[in-house]
Short mmCIF file of C-alpha atoms and ligand atoms in Angstrom, two decimals:
data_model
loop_
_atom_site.label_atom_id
_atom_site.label_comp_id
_atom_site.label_asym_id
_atom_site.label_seq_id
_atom_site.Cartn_x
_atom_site.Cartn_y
_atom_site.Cartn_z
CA UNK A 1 14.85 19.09 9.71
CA UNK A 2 15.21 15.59 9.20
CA UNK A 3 12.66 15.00 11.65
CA UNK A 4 9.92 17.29 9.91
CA UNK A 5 11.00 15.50 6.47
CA UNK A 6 10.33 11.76 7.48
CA UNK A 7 6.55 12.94 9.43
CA UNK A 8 5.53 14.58 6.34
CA UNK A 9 6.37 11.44 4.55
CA UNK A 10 5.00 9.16 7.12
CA UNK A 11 2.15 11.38 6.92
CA UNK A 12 1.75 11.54 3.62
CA UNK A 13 1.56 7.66 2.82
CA UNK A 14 -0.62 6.20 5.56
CA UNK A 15 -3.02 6.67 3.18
CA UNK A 16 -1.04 3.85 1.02
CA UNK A 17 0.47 2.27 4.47
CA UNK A 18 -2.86 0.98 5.40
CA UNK A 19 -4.74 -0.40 3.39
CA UNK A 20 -2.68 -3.61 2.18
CA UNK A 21 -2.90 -4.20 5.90
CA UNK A 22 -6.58 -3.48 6.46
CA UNK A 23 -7.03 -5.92 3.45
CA UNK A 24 -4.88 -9.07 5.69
CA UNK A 25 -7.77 -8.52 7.98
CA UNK A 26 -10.77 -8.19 5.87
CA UNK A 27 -9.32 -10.45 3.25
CA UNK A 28 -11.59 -14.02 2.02
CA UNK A 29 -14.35 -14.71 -0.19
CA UNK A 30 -13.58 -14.85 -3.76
CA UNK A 31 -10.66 -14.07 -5.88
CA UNK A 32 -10.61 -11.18 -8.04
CA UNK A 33 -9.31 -13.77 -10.81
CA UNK A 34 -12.13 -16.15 -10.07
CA UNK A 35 -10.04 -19.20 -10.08
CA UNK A 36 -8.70 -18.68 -13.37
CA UNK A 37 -5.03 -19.62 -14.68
CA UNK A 38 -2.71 -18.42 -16.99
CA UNK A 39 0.23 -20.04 -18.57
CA UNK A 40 0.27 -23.05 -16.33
CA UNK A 41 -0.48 -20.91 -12.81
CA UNK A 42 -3.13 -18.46 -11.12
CA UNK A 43 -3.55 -15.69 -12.87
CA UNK A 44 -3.34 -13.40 -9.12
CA UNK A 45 -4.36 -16.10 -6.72
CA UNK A 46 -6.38 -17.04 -3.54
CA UNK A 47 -4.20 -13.80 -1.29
CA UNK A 48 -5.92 -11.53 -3.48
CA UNK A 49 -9.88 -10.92 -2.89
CA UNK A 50 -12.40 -8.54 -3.65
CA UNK A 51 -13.30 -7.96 -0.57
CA UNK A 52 -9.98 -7.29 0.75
CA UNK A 53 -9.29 -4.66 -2.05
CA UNK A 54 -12.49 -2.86 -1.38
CA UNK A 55 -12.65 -2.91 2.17
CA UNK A 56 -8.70 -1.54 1.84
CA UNK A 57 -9.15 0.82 -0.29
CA UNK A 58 -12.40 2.16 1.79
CA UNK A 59 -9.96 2.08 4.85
CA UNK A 60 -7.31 4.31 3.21
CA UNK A 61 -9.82 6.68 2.12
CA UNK A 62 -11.39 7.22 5.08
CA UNK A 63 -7.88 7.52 7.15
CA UNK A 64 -7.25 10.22 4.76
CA UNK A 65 -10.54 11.94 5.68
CA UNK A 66 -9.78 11.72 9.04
CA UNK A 67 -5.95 12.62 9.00
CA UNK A 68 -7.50 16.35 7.33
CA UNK A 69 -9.03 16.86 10.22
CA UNK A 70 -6.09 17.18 12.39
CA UNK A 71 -3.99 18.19 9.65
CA UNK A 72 -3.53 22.03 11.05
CA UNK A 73 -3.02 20.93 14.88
CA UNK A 74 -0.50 18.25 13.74
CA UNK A 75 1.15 20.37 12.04
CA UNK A 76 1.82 23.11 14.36
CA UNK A 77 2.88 20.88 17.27
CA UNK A 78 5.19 19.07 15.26
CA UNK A 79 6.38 22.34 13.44
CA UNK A 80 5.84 20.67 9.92
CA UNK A 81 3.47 21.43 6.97
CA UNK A 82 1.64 18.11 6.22
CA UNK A 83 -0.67 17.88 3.92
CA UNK A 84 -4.05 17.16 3.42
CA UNK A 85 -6.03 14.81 1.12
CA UNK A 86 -8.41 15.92 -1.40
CA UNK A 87 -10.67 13.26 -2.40
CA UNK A 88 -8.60 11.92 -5.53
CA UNK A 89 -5.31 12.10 -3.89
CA UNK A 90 -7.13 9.95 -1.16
CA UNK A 91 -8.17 7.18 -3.48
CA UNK A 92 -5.44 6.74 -5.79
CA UNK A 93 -2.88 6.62 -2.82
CA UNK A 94 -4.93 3.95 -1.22
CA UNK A 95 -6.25 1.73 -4.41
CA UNK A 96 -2.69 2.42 -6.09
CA UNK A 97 -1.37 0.58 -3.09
CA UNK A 98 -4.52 -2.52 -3.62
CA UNK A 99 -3.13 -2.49 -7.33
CA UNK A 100 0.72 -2.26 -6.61
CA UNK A 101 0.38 -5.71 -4.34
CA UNK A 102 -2.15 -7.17 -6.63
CA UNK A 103 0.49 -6.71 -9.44
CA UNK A 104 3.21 -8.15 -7.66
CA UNK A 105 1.16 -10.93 -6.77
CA UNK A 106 1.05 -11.32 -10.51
CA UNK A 107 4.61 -11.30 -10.93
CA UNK A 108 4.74 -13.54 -8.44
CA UNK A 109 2.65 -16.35 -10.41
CA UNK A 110 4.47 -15.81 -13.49
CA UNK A 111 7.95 -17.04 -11.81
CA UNK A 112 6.41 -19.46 -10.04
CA UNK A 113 6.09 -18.37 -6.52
CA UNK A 114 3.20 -19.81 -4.90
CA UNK A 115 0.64 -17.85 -2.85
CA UNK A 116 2.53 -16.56 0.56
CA UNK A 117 5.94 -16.85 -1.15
CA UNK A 118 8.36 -14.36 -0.54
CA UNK A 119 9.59 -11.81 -3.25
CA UNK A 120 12.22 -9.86 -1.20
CA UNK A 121 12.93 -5.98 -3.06
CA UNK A 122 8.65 -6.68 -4.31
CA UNK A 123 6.86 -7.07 -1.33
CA UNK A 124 8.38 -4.00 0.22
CA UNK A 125 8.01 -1.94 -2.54
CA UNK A 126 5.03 -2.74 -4.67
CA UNK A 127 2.18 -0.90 -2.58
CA UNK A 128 4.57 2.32 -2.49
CA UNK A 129 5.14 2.25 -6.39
CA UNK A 130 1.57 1.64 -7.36
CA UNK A 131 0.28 4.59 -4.83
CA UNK A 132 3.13 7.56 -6.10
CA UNK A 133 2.17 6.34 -9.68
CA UNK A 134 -1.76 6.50 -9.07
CA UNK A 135 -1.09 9.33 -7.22
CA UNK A 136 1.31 11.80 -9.40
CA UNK A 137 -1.70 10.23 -12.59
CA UNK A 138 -4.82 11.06 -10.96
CA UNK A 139 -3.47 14.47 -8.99
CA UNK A 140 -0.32 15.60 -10.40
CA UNK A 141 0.53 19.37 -9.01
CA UNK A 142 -0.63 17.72 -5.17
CA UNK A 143 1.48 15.44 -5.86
CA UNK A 144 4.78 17.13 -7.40
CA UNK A 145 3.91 19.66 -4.45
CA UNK A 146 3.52 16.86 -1.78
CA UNK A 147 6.64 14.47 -2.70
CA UNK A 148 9.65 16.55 -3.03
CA UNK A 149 12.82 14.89 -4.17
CA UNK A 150 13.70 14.77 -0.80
CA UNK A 151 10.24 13.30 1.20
CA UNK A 152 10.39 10.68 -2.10
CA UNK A 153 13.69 9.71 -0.62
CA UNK A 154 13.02 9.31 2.70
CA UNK A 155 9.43 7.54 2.18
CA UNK A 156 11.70 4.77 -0.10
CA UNK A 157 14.25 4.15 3.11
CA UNK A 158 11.59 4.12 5.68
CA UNK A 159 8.91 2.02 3.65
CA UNK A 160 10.70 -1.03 3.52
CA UNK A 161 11.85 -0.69 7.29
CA UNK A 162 8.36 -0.06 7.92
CA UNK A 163 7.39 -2.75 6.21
CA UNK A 164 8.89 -5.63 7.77
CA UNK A 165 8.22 -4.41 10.77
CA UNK A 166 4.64 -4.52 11.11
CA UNK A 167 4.35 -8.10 8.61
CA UNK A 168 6.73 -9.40 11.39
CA UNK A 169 4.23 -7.87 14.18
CA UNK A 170 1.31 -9.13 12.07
CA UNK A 171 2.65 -12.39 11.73
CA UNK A 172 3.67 -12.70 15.91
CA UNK A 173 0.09 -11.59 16.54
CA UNK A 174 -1.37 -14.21 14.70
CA UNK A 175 -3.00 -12.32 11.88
CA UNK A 176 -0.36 -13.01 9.30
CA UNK A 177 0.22 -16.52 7.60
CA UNK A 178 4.13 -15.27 6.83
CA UNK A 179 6.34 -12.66 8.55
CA UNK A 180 6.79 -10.81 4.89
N1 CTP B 201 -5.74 -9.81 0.88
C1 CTP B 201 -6.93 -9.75 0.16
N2 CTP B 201 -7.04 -8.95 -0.94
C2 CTP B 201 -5.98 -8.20 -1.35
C3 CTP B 201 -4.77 -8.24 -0.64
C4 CTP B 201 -4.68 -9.07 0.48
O1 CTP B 201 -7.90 -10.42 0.52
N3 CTP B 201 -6.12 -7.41 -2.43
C5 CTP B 201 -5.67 -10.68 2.09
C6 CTP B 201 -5.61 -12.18 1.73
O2 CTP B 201 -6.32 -12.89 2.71
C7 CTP B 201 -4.12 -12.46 1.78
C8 CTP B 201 -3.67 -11.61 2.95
O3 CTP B 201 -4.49 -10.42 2.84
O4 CTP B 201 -3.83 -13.83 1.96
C9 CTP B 201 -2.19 -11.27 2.94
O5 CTP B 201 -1.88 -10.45 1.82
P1 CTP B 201 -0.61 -10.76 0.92
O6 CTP B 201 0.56 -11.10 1.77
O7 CTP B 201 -0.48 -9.64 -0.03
O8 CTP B 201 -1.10 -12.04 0.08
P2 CTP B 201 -0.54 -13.55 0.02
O9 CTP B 201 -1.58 -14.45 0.60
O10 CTP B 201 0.81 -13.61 0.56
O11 CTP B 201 -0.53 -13.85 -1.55
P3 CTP B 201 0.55 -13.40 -2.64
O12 CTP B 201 1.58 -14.47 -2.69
O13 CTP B 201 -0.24 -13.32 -3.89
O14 CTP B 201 1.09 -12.06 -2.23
K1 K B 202 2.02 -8.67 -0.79
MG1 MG B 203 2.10 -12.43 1.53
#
């Protein structure tokens, strides 16, 4: 029961899972802010890139292509009904997630935290609230159908769990300039 609950919400938000991660290793060039400041600090900052939102974004599409593909023998050998993606549920959960962290990140500027500065409660959270937003906006009965009251509540326990796991991982690998 619980076990079907938390793979359907795993499942459900790789599409959003990905792509800020994708974006660590595509990430340089220039800033979508171009340098500019605001109020006496970067409007977004050097972390946040063009080409790491595109190439993230692209990623988390193109996960959720794939993941439709083995939607139906996922499914039955883990006895679960996962979803699949339809085109605009695949983009808004993976550029909601690019425009969740770029948001923080200009939250983040506005108190005064400089670029790679920690915003515990934020950094966990921001991809997952920008994606569900984008997400319930751009396909709203997928989505109501998708995240249940009860996957909703198990993909805000696990996210943040998942979370600092793999920016810890990231940042023991070497590809990571902070474990958060
Ligand atoms: N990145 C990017 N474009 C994005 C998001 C991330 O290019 N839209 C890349 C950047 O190289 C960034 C790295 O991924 O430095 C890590 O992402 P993140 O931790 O979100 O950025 P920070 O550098 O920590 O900057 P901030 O303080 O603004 O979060
Ligand atoms: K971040
Ligand atoms: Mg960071």
């Amino acid at each position: 029961m619980i076990g079907t609950l938390v793979a359907t919400a795993f499942w459900a938000m790789l599409p959003a899972y990905v792509p800020n991660n994708a974006a660590v290793l595509a990430g340089g060039g220039r800033p979508i802010d171009g340098g500019r400041e605001w109020r006496g600090a970067r409007l977004l900052g050097d972390g946040k890139t063009w080409r790491g939102t595109v190439v993230g974004t692209l990623v988390g599409v193109l996960l959720a292509l794939g993941l439709n593909r083995l939607a139906d023998p996922a499914s039955a050998a883990l006895g679960a009904d996962l979803p699949t993606f339809a085109l605009p549920a695949a983009f808004a959960l993976a550029f909601g997630a690019m425009c969740g962290d770029i948001g923080a990140s200009f939250l983040k500027r506005r108190s005064g935290r400089e670029r790679g500065a920690a915003f515990p409660g934020l950094d966990q959270l921001d991809f997952v609230v920008g994606a569900l937003v984008l997400a319930f906006v751009v396909d709203t009965d997928w989505a109501l159908a998708v995240f249940t009251p009860r996957v909703l509540a198990v993909v805000l326990v696990m996210t943040p769990v998942l979370h600092v796991v793999t920016n810890v991982g990231a940042y023991l690998l070497g590809v990571k300039n902070e474990p958060w």
